[in-house]
Coordinates of C-alpha atoms in Angstrom, one line a residue:
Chain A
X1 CA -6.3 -17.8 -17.0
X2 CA -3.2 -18.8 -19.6
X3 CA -0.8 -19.2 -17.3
X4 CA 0.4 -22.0 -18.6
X5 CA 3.6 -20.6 -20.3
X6 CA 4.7 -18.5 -16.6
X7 CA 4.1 -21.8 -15.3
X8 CA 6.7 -24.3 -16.5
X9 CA 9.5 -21.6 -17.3
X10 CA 9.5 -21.4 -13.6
X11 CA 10.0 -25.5 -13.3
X12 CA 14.0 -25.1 -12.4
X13 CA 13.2 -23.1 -9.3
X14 CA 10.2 -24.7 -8.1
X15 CA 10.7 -28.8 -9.0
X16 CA 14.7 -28.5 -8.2
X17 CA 14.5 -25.0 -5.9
X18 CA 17.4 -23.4 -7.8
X19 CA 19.0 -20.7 -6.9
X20 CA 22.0 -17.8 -8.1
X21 CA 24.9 -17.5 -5.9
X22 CA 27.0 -14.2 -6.7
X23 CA 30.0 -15.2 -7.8
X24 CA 31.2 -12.2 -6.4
X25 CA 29.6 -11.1 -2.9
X26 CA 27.8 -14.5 -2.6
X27 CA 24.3 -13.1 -2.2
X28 CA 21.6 -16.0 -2.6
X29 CA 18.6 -15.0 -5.4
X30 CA 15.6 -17.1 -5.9
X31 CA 14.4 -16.8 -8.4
X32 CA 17.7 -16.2 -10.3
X33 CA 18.9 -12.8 -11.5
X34 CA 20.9 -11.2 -14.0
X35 CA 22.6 -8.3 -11.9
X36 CA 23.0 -8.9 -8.0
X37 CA 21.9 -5.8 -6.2
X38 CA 24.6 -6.0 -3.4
X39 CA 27.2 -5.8 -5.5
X40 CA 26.3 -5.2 -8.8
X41 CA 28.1 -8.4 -10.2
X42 CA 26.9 -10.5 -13.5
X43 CA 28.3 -13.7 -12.8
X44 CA 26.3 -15.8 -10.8
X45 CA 26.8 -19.8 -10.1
X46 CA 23.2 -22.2 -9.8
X47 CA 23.1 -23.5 -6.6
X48 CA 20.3 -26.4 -4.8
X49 CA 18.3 -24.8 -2.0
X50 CA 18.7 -26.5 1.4
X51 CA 15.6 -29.0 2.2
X52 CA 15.2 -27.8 5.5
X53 CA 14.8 -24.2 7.4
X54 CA 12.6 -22.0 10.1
X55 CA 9.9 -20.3 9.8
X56 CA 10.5 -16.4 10.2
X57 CA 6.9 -15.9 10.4
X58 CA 3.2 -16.6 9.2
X59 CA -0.6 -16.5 9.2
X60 CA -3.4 -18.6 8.9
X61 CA -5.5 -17.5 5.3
X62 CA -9.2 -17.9 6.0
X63 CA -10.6 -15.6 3.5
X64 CA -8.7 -17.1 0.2
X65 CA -8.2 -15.9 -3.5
X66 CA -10.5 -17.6 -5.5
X67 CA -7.9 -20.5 -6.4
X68 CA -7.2 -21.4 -2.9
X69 CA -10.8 -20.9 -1.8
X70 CA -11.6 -24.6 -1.2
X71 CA -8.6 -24.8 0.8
X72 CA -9.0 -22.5 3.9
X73 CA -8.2 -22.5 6.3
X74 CA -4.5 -22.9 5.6
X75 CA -0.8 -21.7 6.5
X76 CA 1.5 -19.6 4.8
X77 CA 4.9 -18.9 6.2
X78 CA 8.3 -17.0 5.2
X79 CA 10.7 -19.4 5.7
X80 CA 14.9 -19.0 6.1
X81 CA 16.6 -21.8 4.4
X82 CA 20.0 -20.1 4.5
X83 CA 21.2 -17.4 6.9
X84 CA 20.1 -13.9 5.4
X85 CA 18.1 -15.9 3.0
X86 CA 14.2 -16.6 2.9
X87 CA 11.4 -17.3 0.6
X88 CA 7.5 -17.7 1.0
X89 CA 5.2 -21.3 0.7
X90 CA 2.8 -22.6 2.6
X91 CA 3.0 -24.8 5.6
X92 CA 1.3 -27.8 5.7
X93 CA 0.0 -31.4 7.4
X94 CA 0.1 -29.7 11.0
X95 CA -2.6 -27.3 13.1
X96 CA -2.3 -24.2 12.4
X97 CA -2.6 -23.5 15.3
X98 CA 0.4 -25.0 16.1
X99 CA 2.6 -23.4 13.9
X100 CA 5.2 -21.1 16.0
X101 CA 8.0 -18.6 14.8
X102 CA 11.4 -20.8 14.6
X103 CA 9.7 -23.8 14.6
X104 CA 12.0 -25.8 12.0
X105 CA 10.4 -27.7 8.9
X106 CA 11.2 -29.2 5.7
X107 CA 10.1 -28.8 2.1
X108 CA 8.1 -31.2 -0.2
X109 CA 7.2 -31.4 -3.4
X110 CA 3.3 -31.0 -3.5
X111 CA 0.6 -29.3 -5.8
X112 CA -0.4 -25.9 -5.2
X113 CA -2.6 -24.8 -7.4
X114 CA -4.7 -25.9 -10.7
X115 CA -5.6 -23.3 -13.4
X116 CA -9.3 -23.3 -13.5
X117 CA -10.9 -26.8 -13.6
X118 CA -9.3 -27.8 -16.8
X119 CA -6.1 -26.5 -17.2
X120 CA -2.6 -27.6 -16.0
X121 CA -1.9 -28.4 -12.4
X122 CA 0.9 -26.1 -10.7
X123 CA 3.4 -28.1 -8.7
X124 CA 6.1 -26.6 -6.5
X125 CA 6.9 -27.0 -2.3
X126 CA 5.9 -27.0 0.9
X127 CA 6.8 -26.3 4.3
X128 CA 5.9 -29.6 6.7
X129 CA 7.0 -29.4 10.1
X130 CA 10.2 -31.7 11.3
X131 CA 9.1 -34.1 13.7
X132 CA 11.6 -33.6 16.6
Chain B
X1 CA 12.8 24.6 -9.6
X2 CA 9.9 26.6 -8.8
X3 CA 7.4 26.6 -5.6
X4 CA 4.9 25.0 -5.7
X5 CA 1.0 25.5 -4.4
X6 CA -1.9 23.4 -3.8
X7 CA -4.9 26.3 -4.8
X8 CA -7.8 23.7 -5.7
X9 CA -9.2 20.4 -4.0
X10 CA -12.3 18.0 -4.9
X11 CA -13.7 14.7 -3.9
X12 CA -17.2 13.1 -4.6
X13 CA -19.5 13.9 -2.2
X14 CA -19.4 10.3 -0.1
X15 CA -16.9 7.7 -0.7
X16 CA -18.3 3.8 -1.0
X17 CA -20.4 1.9 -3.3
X18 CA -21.5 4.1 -6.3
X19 CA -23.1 1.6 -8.4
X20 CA -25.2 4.2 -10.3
X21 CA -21.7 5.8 -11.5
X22 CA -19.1 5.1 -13.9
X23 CA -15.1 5.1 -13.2
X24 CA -15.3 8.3 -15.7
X25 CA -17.8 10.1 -13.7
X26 CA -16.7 9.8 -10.3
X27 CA -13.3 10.9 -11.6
X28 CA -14.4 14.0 -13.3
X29 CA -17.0 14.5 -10.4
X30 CA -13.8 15.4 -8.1
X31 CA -11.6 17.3 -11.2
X32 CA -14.9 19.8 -11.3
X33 CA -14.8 20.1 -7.6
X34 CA -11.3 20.8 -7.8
X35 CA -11.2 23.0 -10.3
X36 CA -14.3 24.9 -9.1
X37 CA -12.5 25.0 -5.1
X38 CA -10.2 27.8 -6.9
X39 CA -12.2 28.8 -10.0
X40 CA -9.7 27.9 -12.7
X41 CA -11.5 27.3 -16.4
X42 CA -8.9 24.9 -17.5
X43 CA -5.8 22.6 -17.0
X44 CA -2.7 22.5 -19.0
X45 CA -1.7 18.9 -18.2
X46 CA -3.0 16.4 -15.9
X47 CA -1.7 13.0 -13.8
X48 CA -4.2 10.4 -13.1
X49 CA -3.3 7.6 -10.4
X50 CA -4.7 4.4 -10.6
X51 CA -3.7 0.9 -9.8
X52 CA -5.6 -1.4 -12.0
X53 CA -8.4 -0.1 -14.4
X54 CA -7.7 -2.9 -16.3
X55 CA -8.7 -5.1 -13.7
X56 CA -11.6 -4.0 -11.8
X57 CA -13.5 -2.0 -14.9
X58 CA -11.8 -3.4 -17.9
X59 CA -10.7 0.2 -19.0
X60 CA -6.9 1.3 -19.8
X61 CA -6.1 4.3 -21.4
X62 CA -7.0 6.5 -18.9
X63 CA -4.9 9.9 -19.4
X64 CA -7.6 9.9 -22.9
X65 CA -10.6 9.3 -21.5
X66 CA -10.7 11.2 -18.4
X67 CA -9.1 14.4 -20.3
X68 CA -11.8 13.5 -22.4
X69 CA -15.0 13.2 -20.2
X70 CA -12.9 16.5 -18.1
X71 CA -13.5 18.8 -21.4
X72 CA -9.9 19.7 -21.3
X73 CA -9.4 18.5 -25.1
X74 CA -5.9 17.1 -26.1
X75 CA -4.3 18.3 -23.0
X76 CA -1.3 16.2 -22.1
X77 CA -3.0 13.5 -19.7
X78 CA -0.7 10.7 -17.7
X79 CA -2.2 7.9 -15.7
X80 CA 0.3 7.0 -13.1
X81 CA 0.5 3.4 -11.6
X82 CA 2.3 2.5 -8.0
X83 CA -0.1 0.0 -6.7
X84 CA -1.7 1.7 -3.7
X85 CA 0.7 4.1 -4.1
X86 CA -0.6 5.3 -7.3
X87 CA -1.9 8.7 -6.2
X88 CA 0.9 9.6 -4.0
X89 CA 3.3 9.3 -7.0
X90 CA 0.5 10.9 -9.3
X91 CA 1.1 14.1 -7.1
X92 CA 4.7 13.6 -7.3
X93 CA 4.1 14.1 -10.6
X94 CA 2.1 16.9 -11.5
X95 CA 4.4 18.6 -8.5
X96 CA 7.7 18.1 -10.6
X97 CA 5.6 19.3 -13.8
X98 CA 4.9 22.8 -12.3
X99 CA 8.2 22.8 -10.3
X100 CA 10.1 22.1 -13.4
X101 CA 8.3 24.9 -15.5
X102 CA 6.9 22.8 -18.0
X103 CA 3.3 23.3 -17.3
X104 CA 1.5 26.3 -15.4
X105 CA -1.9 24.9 -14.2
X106 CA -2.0 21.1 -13.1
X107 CA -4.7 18.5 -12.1
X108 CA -3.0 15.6 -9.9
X109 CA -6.0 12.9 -9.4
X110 CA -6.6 9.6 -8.7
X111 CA -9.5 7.1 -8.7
X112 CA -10.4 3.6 -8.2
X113 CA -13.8 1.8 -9.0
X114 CA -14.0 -1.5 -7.2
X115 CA -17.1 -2.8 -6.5
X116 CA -18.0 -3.3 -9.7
X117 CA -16.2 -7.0 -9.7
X118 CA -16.6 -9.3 -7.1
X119 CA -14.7 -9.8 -3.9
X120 CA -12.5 -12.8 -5.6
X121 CA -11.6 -10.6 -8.8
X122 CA -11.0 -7.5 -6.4
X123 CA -8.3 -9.6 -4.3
X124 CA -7.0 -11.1 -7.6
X125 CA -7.0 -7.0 -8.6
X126 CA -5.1 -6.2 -5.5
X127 CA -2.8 -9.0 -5.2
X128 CA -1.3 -8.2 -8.7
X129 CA 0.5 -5.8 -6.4
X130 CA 2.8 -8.6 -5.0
X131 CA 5.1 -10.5 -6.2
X132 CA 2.6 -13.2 -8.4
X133 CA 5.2 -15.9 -9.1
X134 CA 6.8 -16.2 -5.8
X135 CA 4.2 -14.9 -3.3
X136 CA 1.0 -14.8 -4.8
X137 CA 1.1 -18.4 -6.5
X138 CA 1.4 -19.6 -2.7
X139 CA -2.1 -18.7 -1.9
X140 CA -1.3 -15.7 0.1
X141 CA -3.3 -11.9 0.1
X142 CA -2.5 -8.7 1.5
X143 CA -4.2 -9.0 4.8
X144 CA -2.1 -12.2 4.8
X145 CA 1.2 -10.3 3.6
X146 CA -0.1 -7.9 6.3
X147 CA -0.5 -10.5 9.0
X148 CA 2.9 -11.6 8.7
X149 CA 4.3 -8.9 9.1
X150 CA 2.2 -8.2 12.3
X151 CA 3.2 -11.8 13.7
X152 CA 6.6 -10.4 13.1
X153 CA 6.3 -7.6 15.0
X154 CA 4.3 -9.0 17.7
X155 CA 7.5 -11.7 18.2
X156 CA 10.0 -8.6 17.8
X157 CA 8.8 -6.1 20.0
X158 CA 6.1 -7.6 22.0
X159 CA 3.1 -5.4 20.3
X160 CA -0.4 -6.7 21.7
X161 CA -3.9 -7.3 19.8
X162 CA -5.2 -4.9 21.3
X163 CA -2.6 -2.1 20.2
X164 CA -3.5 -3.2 16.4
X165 CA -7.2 -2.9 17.3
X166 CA -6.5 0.8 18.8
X167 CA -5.6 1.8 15.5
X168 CA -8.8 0.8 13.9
X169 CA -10.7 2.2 17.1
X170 CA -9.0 5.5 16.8
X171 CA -9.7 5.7 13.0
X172 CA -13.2 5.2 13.0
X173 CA -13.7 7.3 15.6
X174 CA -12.2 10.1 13.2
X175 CA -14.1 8.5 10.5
X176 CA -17.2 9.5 11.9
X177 CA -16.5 13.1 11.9
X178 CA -15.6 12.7 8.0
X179 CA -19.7 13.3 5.8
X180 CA -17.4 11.8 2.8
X181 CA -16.2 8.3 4.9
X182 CA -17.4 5.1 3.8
X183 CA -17.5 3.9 7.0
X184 CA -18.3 6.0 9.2
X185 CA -19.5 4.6 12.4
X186 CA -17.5 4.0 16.0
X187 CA -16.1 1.3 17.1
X188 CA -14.4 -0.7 20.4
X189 CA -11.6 -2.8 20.8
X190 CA -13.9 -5.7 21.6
X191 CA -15.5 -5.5 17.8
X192 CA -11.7 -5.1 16.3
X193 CA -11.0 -7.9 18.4
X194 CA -14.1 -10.1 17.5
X195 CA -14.7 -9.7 14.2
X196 CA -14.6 -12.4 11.6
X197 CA -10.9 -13.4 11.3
X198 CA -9.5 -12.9 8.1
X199 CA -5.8 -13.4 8.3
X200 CA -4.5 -14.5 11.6
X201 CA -4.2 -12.0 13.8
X202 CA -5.9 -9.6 11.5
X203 CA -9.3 -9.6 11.6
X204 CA -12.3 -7.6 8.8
X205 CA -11.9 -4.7 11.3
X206 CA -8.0 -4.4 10.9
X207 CA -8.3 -4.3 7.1
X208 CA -9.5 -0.8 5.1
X209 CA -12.4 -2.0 2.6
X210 CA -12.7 -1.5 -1.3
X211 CA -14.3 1.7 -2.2
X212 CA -15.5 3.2 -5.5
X213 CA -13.9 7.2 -5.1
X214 CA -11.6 9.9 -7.1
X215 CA -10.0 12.4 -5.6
X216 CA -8.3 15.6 -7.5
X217 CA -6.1 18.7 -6.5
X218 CA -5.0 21.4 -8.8
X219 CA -1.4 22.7 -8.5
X220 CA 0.3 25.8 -9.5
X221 CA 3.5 28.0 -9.1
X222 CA 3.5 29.9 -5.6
X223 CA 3.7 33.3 -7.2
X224 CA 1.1 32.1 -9.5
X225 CA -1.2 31.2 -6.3
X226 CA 0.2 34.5 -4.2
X227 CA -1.3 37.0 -7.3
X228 CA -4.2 35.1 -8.2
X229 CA -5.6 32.6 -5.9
X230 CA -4.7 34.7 -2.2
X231 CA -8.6 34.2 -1.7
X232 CA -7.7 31.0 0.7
X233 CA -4.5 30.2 2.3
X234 CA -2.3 29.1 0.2
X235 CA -0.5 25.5 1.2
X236 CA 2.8 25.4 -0.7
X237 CA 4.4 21.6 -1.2
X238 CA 7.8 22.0 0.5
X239 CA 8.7 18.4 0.5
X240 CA 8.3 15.3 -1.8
X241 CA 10.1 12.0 -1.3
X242 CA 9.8 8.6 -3.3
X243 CA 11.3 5.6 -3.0
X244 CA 11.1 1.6 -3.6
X245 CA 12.0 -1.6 -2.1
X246 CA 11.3 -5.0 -2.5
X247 CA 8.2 -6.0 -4.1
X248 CA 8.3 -9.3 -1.8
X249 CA 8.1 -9.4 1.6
X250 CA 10.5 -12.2 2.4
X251 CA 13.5 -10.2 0.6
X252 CA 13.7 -7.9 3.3
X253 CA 15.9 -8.6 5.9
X254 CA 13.7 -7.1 8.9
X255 CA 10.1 -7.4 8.1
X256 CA 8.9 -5.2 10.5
X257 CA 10.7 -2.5 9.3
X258 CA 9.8 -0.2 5.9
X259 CA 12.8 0.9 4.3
X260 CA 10.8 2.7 1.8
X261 CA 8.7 4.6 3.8
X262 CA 11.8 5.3 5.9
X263 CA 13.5 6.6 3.1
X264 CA 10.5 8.8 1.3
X265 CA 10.5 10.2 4.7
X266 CA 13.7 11.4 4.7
X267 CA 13.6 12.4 1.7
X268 CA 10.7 14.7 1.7
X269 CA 11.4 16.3 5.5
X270 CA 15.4 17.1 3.8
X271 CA 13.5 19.0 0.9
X272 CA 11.5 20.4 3.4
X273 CA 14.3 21.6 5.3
X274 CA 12.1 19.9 7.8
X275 CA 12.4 17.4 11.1
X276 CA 9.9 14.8 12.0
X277 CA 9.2 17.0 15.0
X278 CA 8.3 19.5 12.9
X279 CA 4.9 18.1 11.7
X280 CA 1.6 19.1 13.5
X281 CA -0.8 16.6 11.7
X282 CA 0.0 13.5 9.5
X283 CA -1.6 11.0 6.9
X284 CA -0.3 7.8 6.7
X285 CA -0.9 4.7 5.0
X286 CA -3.9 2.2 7.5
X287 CA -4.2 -0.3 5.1
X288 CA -4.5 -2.6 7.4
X289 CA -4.0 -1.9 11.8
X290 CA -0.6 -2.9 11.6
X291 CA 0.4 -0.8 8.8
X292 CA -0.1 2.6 10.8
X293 CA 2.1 1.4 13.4
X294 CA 5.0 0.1 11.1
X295 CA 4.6 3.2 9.0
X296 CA 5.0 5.7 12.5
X297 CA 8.1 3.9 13.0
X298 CA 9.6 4.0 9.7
X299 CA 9.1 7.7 9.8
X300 CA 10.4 8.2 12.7
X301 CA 7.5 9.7 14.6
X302 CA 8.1 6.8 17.5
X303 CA 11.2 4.4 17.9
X304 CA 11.6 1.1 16.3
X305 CA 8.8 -1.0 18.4
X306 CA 7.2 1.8 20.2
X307 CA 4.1 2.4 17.3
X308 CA 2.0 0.2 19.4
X309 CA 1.9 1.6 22.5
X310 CA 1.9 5.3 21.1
X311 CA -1.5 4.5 19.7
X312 CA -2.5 3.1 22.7
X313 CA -1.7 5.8 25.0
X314 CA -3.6 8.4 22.5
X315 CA -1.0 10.5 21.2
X316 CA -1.9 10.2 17.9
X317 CA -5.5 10.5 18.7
X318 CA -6.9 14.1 17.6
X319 CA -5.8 16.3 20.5
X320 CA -3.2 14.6 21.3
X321 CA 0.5 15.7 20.3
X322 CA 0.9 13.9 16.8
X323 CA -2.5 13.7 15.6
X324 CA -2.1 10.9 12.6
X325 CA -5.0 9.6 10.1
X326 CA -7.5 12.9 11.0
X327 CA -10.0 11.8 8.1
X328 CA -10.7 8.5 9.2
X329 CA -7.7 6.7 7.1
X330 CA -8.4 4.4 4.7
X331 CA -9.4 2.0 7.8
X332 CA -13.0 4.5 7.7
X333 CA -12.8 6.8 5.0
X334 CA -12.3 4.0 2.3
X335 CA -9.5 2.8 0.1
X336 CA -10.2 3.5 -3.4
X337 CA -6.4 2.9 -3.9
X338 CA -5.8 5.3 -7.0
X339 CA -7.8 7.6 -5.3
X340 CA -6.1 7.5 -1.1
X341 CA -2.7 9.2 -2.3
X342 CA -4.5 11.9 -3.2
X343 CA -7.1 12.1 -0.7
X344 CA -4.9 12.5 2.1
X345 CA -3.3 15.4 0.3
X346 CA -6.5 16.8 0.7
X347 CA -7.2 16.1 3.9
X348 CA -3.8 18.0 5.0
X349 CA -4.6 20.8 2.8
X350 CA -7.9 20.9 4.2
X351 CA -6.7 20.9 8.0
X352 CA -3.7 23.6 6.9
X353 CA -6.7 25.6 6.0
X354 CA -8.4 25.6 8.9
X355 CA -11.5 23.8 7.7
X356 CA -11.9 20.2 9.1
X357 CA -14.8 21.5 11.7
X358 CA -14.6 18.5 14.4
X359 CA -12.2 17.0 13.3
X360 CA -9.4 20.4 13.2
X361 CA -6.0 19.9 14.7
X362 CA -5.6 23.0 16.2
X363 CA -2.8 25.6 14.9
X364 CA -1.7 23.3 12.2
X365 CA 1.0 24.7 9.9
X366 CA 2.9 21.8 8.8
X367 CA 1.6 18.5 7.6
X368 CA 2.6 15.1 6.1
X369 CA 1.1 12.5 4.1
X370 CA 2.9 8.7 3.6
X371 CA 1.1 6.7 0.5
X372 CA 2.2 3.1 0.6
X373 CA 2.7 0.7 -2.9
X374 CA 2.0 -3.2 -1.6
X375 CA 3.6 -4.7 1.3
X376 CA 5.9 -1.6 1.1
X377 CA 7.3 -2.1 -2.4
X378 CA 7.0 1.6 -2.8
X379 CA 6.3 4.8 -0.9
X380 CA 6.2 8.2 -1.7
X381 CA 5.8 11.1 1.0
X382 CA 5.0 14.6 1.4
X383 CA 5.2 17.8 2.8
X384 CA 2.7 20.7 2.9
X385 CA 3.0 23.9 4.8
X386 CA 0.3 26.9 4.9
X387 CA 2.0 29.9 3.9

């Protein structure tokens, strides 16, 4: 669908999960942002997302759009890396059915999607659970 | 500003699949009915909400077309886009148009023609109303947006299955009293329960369906209405409130609650010089079970946790002391999402009246409608009272 070029200007966030730290307030935005809505500060520092984090909460998608149909059923998941901080990815290698709010798990590079059957392959993370 | 009056309404005759008719007709279908409900023989300007022509029929440039097909040559025509919450904001609007004095007689609408793509290009359709680059590219849809947000409010406030289920039960039951629902057949907590699973713990029978519909209303100054149109009673708008939030879900800092919809809330019942208590009947946004309940809470119809087992108990049930989605919803009556903003202006109108037969709320003089954009990136509310 020539989605090519929204695809690798997003590389710093997805392949290196970078983030904007206010300067000011020290509100976390991924992806970055030029004004920060908390405190309406410009000046923003880049910061590495934390590897690790719980999930807040999630599903199980069994009816999928028609990228991810061969896929279902699989889990999707907000997940807080920081305190007062959270993003969405899916949650893989585990049951589904095992999945639990809280339950703690760590992010991996992996593909996500592919645009159509010839064009590029989309990379970015995933949640795997932590083996305790 | 002036006041404001609702004199004209008009849907097509049944909601669903209209194959045999284009996205023009079924839209000028409901602007006749409209504008025959009060007799008017033309429009001065006109707002058309729609989420994505584009993408289910191919066709943009609405506000031409539709003026076009309506016969009101080279009237000022705007489509309006809010995701879901496109018709809502459409009547928003046309409202400020009339209340402002710029324009005497106006057409708010909306439509939505979906079943003319397939079910993988009509979730692509709808999912361009999240965030695509950080939600979207993950694989997830709105019932799965949705489901979250029910997990989240299952682990919060200990809401059951079976309240989500009682929304969809109580809808359809409404929905069955409706001739212009999609759906309109009962069902029981069993089927909600049992059905195929779609996004865990939402099943088919927690999500509304895609529908081909329009919907249009016709709107002038009170005084306008009081001299010319006093055939009916007259339902002024006394409240409309708007507002936005995040368009992803994992910004917010409480999932389970919608600041938007809190806040268009407010904002319409402090227009309205109105409390929540105040409202006999209300419309609110079922696009899926769990929606109703967050959306009861955020207006602050029931406390923070407390949607679930209102609905259970049947208080919202017609009859009961908050009657809330009389038509069906969009759970039974269809979600043509251009068109459901709109629509549920018209079912309020229609119950201020005094003409919804079985499904009347008795002595209704003040109602509300809540349209919601997304997950609850946007929301607009309002307020109608019969004068």
């Amino acid at each position: 669908m020539g989605i090519t070029a929204r695809n690798w200007r997003e590389y710093p966030q997805r392949y290196r999960l970078e983030a904007a730290k206010c300067s000011q307030c020290g509100k976390v935005f991924f992806p970055p942002r030029l004004i920060c809505n908390q405190c309406k500060s410009r000046k923003f520092e880049t910061i590495k997302l934390p590897g690790e984090g719980t999930v807040k909460t999630f599903t199980v998608i069994r009816v999928a759009p028609t990228n991810f149909i061969d896929e279902v059923p699989y889990a999707i998941g907000i997940i807080e890396l920081l305190e007062g901080f959270s993003t969405m990815m899916q949650i893989a290698d585990c049951d589904p059915e095992k999945i639990s709010i809280g339950m703690k798990v760590k992010l991996e590079f992996r593909k996500i999607q592919s645009d159509g059957e010839a064009g590029v392959i989309m990379y970015g993370y995933k949640a795997v659970p932590v083996s305790e | 500003m002036r006041d404001v009056a609702i004199i004209g309404i008009g849907m097509n005759e049944k909601w669903g699949e209209l194959w045999d008719k284009s996205i023009r007709t079924i839209f000028t279908e409901a602007a006749l009915n409209a504008m025959d409900d009060c007799n008017v023989d033309h429009i001065d300007s006109m707002y058309i909400g729609c989420m994505s022509g584009g993408l289910f029929v191919g066709q943009e440039h609405l506000g031409s077309m539709l003026a076009d097909n309506l016969g009101a040559d080279f009237i000022p025509a705007t489509r309006v886009e809010s995701a879901c919450a496109s018709g809502g904001l459409a009547f928003r609007q046309a409202f400020m148009d009339v209340a402002s004095g710029m324009s005497e007689i106006v057409l708010a609408g909306g439509v939505e023609k979906m079943l003319d793509v397939d079910g993988g290009a009509a979730t692509y359709a709808l999912s361009t109303a999240a965030d695509q680059e950080y939600e979207c590219f993950h694989g997830v849809t709105f019932p799965g947006l949705y489901a979250m947000i029910a997990n989240a409010h299952m682990a919060k406030y200990g809401t059951t299955r079976k309240q989500l289920a009682h929304v969809s039960v109580k809808n359809h039951m409404n929905g069955s009293k409706n001739h212009r629902a999609q759906f309109p057949f009962k069902t029981t907590l069993e089927e909600v329960v049992n059905s195929v699973m779609v996004a865990d713990p939402l099943t088919i029978m927690d999500c509304s369906p895609v529908t081909d519909g329009a919907a249009a209303v016709i709107l002038c100054p009170l005084d306008l209405a009081k001299k010319k149109f006093a055939n009916k009673p007259i339902i002024k708008v006394i409240g409309s409130g708007h507002a936005t939030d995040s368009i992803a879900l994992h910004d917010r800092k409480d999932l389970t609650w919608l600041s938007a919809v809190e806040l268009s809330g407010k904002r319409a019942l402090k227009m309205a010089g109105k409390k929540i208590a105040d409202i006999n009947v209300c419309e609110v946004h079922d696009c899926f079970t769990i929606a109703e309940i967050c959306v009861t809470e955020a207006l602050g119809i029931f406390e923070p946790g407390m949607g679930g087992p209102s609905v259970e108990s049947g208080i919202t049930n017609i009859g009961g002391k908050i009657p809330v989605n009389t038509s069906g919803g969009l759970k039974s009556k269809g979600h043509p999402v251009g068109a459901t903003g709109i629509a549920q202006i018209i079912e309020i109108t229609e119950q201020l009246r005094g003409i919804s037969g079985d499904r009347q709320v008795n002595g209704a003089k003040v109602g509300m409608t809540q349209n919601m954009g997304g997950s609850g990136g946007s929301s607009v509310c309002h307020i109608l009272e019969v004068n």
